[in-house]
One Martini backbone bead per residue (centre of mass of N, CA, C, O) as a GRO file, in nm:
protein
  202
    1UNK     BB    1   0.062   0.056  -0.029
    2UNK     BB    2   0.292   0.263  -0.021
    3UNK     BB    3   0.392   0.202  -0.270
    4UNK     BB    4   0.199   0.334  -0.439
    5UNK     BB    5   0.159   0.643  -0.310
    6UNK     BB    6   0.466   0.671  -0.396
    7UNK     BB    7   0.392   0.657  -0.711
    8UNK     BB    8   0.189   0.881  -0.691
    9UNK     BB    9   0.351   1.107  -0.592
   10UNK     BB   10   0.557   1.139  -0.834
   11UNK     BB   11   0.425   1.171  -1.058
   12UNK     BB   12   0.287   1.427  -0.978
   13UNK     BB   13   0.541   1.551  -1.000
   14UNK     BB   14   0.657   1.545  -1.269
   15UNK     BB   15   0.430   1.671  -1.409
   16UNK     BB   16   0.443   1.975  -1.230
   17UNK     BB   17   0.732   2.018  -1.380
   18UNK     BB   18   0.587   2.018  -1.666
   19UNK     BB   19   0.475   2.286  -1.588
   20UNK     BB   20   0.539   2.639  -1.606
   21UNK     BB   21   0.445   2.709  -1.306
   22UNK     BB   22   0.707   2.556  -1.200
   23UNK     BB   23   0.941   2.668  -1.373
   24UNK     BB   24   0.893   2.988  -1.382
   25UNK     BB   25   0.628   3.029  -1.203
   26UNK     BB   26   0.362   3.154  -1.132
   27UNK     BB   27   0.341   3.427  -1.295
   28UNK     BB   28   0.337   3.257  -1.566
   29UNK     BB   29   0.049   3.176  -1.592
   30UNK     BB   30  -0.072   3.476  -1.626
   31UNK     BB   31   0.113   3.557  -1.874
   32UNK     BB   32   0.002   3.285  -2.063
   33UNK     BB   33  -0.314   3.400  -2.089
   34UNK     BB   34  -0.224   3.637  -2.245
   35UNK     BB   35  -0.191   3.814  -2.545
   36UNK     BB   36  -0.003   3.837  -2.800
   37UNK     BB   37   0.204   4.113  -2.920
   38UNK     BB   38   0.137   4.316  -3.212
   39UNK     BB   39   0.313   4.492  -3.493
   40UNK     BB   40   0.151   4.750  -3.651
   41UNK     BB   41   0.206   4.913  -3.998
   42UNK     BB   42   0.103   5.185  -4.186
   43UNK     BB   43   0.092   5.181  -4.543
   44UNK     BB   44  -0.050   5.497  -4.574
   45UNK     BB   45   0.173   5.637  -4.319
   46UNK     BB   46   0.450   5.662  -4.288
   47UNK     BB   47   0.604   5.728  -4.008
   48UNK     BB   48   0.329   5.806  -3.839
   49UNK     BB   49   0.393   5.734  -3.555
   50UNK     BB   50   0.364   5.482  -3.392
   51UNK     BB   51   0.366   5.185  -3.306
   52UNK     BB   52   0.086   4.951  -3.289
   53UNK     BB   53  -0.052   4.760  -3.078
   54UNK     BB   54  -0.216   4.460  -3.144
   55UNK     BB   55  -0.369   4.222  -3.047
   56UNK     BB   56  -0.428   3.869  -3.097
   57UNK     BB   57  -0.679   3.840  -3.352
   58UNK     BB   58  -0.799   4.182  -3.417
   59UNK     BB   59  -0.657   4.202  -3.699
   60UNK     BB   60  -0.850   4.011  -3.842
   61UNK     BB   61  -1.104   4.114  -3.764
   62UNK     BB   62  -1.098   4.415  -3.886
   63UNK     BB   63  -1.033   4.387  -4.205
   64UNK     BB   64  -1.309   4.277  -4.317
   65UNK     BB   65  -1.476   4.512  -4.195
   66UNK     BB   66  -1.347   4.751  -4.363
   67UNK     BB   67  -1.366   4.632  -4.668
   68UNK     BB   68  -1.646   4.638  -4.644
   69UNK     BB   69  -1.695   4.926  -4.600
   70UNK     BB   70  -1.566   5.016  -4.860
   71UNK     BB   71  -1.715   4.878  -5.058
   72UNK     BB   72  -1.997   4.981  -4.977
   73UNK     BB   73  -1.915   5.267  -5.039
   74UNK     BB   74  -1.898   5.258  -5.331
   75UNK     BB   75  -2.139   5.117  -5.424
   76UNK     BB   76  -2.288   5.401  -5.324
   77UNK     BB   77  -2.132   5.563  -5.555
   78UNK     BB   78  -2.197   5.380  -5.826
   79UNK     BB   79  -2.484   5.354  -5.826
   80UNK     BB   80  -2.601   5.610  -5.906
   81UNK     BB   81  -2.474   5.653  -6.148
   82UNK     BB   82  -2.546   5.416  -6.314
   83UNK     BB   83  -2.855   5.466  -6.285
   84UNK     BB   84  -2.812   5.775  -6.450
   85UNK     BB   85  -2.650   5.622  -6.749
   86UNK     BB   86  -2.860   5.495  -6.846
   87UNK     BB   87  -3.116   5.690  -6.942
   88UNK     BB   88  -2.914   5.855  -7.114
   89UNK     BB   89  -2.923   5.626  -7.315
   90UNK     BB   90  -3.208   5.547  -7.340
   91UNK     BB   91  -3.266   5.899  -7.457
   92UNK     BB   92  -3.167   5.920  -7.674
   93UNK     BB   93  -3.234   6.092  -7.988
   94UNK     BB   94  -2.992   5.919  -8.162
   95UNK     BB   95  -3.109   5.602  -8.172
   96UNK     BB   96  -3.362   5.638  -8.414
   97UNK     BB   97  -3.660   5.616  -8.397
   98UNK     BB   98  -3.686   5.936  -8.520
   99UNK     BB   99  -3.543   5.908  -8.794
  100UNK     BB  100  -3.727   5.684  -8.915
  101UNK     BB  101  -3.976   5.825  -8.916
  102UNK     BB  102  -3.857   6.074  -9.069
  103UNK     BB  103  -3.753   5.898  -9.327
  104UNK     BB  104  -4.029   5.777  -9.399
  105UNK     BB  105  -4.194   6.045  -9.451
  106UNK     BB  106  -3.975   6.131  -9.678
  107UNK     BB  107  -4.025   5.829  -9.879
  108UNK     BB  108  -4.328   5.922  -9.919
  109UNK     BB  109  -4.344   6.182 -10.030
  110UNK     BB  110  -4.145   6.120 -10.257
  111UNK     BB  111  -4.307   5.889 -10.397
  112UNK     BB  112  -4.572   6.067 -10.446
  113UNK     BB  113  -4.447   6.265 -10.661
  114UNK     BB  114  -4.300   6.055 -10.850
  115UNK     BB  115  -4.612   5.932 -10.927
  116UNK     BB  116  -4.745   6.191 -11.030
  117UNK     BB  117  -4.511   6.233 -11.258
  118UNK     BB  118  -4.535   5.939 -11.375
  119UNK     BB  119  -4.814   6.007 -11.446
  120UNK     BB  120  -5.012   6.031 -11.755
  121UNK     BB  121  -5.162   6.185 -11.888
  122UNK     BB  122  -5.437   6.195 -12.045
  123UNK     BB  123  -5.598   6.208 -12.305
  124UNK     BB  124  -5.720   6.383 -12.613
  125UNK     BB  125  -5.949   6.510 -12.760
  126UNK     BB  126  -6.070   6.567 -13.077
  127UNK     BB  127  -6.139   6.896 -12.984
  128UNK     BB  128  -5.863   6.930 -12.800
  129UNK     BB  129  -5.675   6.937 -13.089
  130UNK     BB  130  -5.858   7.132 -13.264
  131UNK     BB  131  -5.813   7.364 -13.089
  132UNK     BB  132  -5.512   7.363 -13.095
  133UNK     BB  133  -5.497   7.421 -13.399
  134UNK     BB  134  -5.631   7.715 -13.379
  135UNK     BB  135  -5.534   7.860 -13.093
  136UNK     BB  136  -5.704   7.717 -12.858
  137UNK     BB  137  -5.858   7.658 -12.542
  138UNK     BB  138  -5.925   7.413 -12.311
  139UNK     BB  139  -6.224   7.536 -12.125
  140UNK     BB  140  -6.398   7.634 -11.892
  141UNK     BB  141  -6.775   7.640 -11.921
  142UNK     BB  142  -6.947   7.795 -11.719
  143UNK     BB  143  -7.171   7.665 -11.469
  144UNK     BB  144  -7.164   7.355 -11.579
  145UNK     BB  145  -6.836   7.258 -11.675
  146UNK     BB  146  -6.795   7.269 -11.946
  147UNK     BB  147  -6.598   7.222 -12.226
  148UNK     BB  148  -6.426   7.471 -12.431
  149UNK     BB  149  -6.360   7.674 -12.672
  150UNK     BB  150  -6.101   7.940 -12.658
  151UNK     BB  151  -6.074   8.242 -12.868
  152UNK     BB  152  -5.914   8.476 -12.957
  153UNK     BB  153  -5.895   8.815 -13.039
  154UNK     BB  154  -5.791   9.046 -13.268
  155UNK     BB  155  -5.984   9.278 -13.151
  156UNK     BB  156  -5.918   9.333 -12.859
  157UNK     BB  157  -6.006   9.630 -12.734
  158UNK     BB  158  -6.155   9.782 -13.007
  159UNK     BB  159  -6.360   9.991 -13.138
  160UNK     BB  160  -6.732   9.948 -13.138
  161UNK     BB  161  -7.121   9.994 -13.275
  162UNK     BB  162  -7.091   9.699 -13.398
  163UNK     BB  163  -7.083   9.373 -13.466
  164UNK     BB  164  -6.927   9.402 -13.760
  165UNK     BB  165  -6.681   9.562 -13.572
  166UNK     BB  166  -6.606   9.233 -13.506
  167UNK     BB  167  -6.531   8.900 -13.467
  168UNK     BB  168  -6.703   8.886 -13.216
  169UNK     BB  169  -6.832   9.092 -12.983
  170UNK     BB  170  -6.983   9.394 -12.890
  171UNK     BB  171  -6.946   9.601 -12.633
  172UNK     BB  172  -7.187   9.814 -12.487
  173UNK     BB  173  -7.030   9.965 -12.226
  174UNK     BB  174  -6.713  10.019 -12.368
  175UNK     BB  175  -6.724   9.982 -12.702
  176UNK     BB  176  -6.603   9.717 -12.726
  177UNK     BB  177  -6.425   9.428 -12.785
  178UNK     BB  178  -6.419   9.098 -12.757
  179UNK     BB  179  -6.140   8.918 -12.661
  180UNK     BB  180  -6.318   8.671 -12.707
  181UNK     BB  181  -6.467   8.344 -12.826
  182UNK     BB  182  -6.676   8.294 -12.615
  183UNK     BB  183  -6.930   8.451 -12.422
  184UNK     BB  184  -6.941   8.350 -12.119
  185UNK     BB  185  -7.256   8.457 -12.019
  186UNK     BB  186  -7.365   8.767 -11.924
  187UNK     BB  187  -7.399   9.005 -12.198
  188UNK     BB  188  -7.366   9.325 -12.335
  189UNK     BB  189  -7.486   9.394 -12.674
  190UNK     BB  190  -7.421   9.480 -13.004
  191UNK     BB  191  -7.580   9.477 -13.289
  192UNK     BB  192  -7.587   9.534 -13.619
  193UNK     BB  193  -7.836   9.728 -13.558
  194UNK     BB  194  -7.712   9.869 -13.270
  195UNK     BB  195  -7.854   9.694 -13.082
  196UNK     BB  196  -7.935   9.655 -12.709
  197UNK     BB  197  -7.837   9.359 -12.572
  198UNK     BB  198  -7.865   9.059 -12.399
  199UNK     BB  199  -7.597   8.776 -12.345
  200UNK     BB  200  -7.630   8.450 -12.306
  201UNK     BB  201  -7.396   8.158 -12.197
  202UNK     BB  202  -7.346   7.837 -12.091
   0.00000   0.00000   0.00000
């Protein structure tokens, strides 16, 4: 029994012998369980202050911190500007679409022009061909719409007394020639033996 003891005696001390607290003495318990200091100094300020002693495992943790924060403000600073360069290319005028439509209406316009162009006159009738040959022109007469021969006269605006002193018919208001023939329409004409009457056409 003793000597059971005795060996467990010994081994506790061996063991004890083998702890910090042991062979350093007491306080040396108390100084291994503080964190060892480590210094660190910034790289965007050489020179400036001391070197900074910051406990182990405090500067791994705070740098991830700083980095989020700094990502962040970038962030919150490049938001707003894309957010306000996209309108601003989406608002473009001279995108096209406000062109295409310009061109569009400026090549229907030219089109229609150009199809007016194209198109051949009427052919022209056997009166208004005949009528050309004699030097009249064949236009609307009265007011029923009808086209006829209209021929200028040799003596228009000439002095005359009755119908025989003129190609055409003699007005009796101004007592010339009339400028045409026929004359459509109401006018007053002196007639050969010089009575004046009323002459309607139309």
């Amino acid at each position: 029994m003793r000597r059971a003891l005795l060996i467990a005696l010994l081994t506790v001390q061996v063991l004890a012998g083998c702890l910090p607290g042991h062979r350093d003495g007491g306080p040396g318990v108390a100084a291994s369980g503080a964190p060892a200091a480590i210094e660190v100094t910034a790289l965007d300020a050489p020179g400036q202050g001391a070197p900074m002693a910051v406990p182990d495992g405090t500067a791994d943790a705070d740098l991830p911190q700083n980095t989020a924060g700094q990502s962040g403000a970038g962030a919150a600073q490049v938001g707003p500007e894309g957010a306000q360069a996209a309108p601003a290319v989406a608002g473009d005028p001279s995108a096209g679409g406000n062109s295409a439509e310009g061109n569009t209406a400026a090549t229907g316009e030219t089109s229609a022009q150009d199809a007016a162009l194209a198109e051949p006159p009427p052919p022209k009738s056997a009166s208004e061909l005949a009528c050309e040959r004699r030097g009249g022109q064949f236009a609307a007469a009265g007011t029923s719409g009808a086209r006829a021969c209209v021929l200028r006269t040799r003596d228009g605006g000439q002095q005359c007394r009755r119908q025989g002193d003129c190609q055409g018919q003699c007005l009796a208001r101004s007592n010339t020639c009339a400028p045409v023939t026929p004359l459509f329409g109401c006018h007053e004409i002196l007639q050969a033996d010089g009575r004046r009457v009323t002459l309607c056409i139309d």
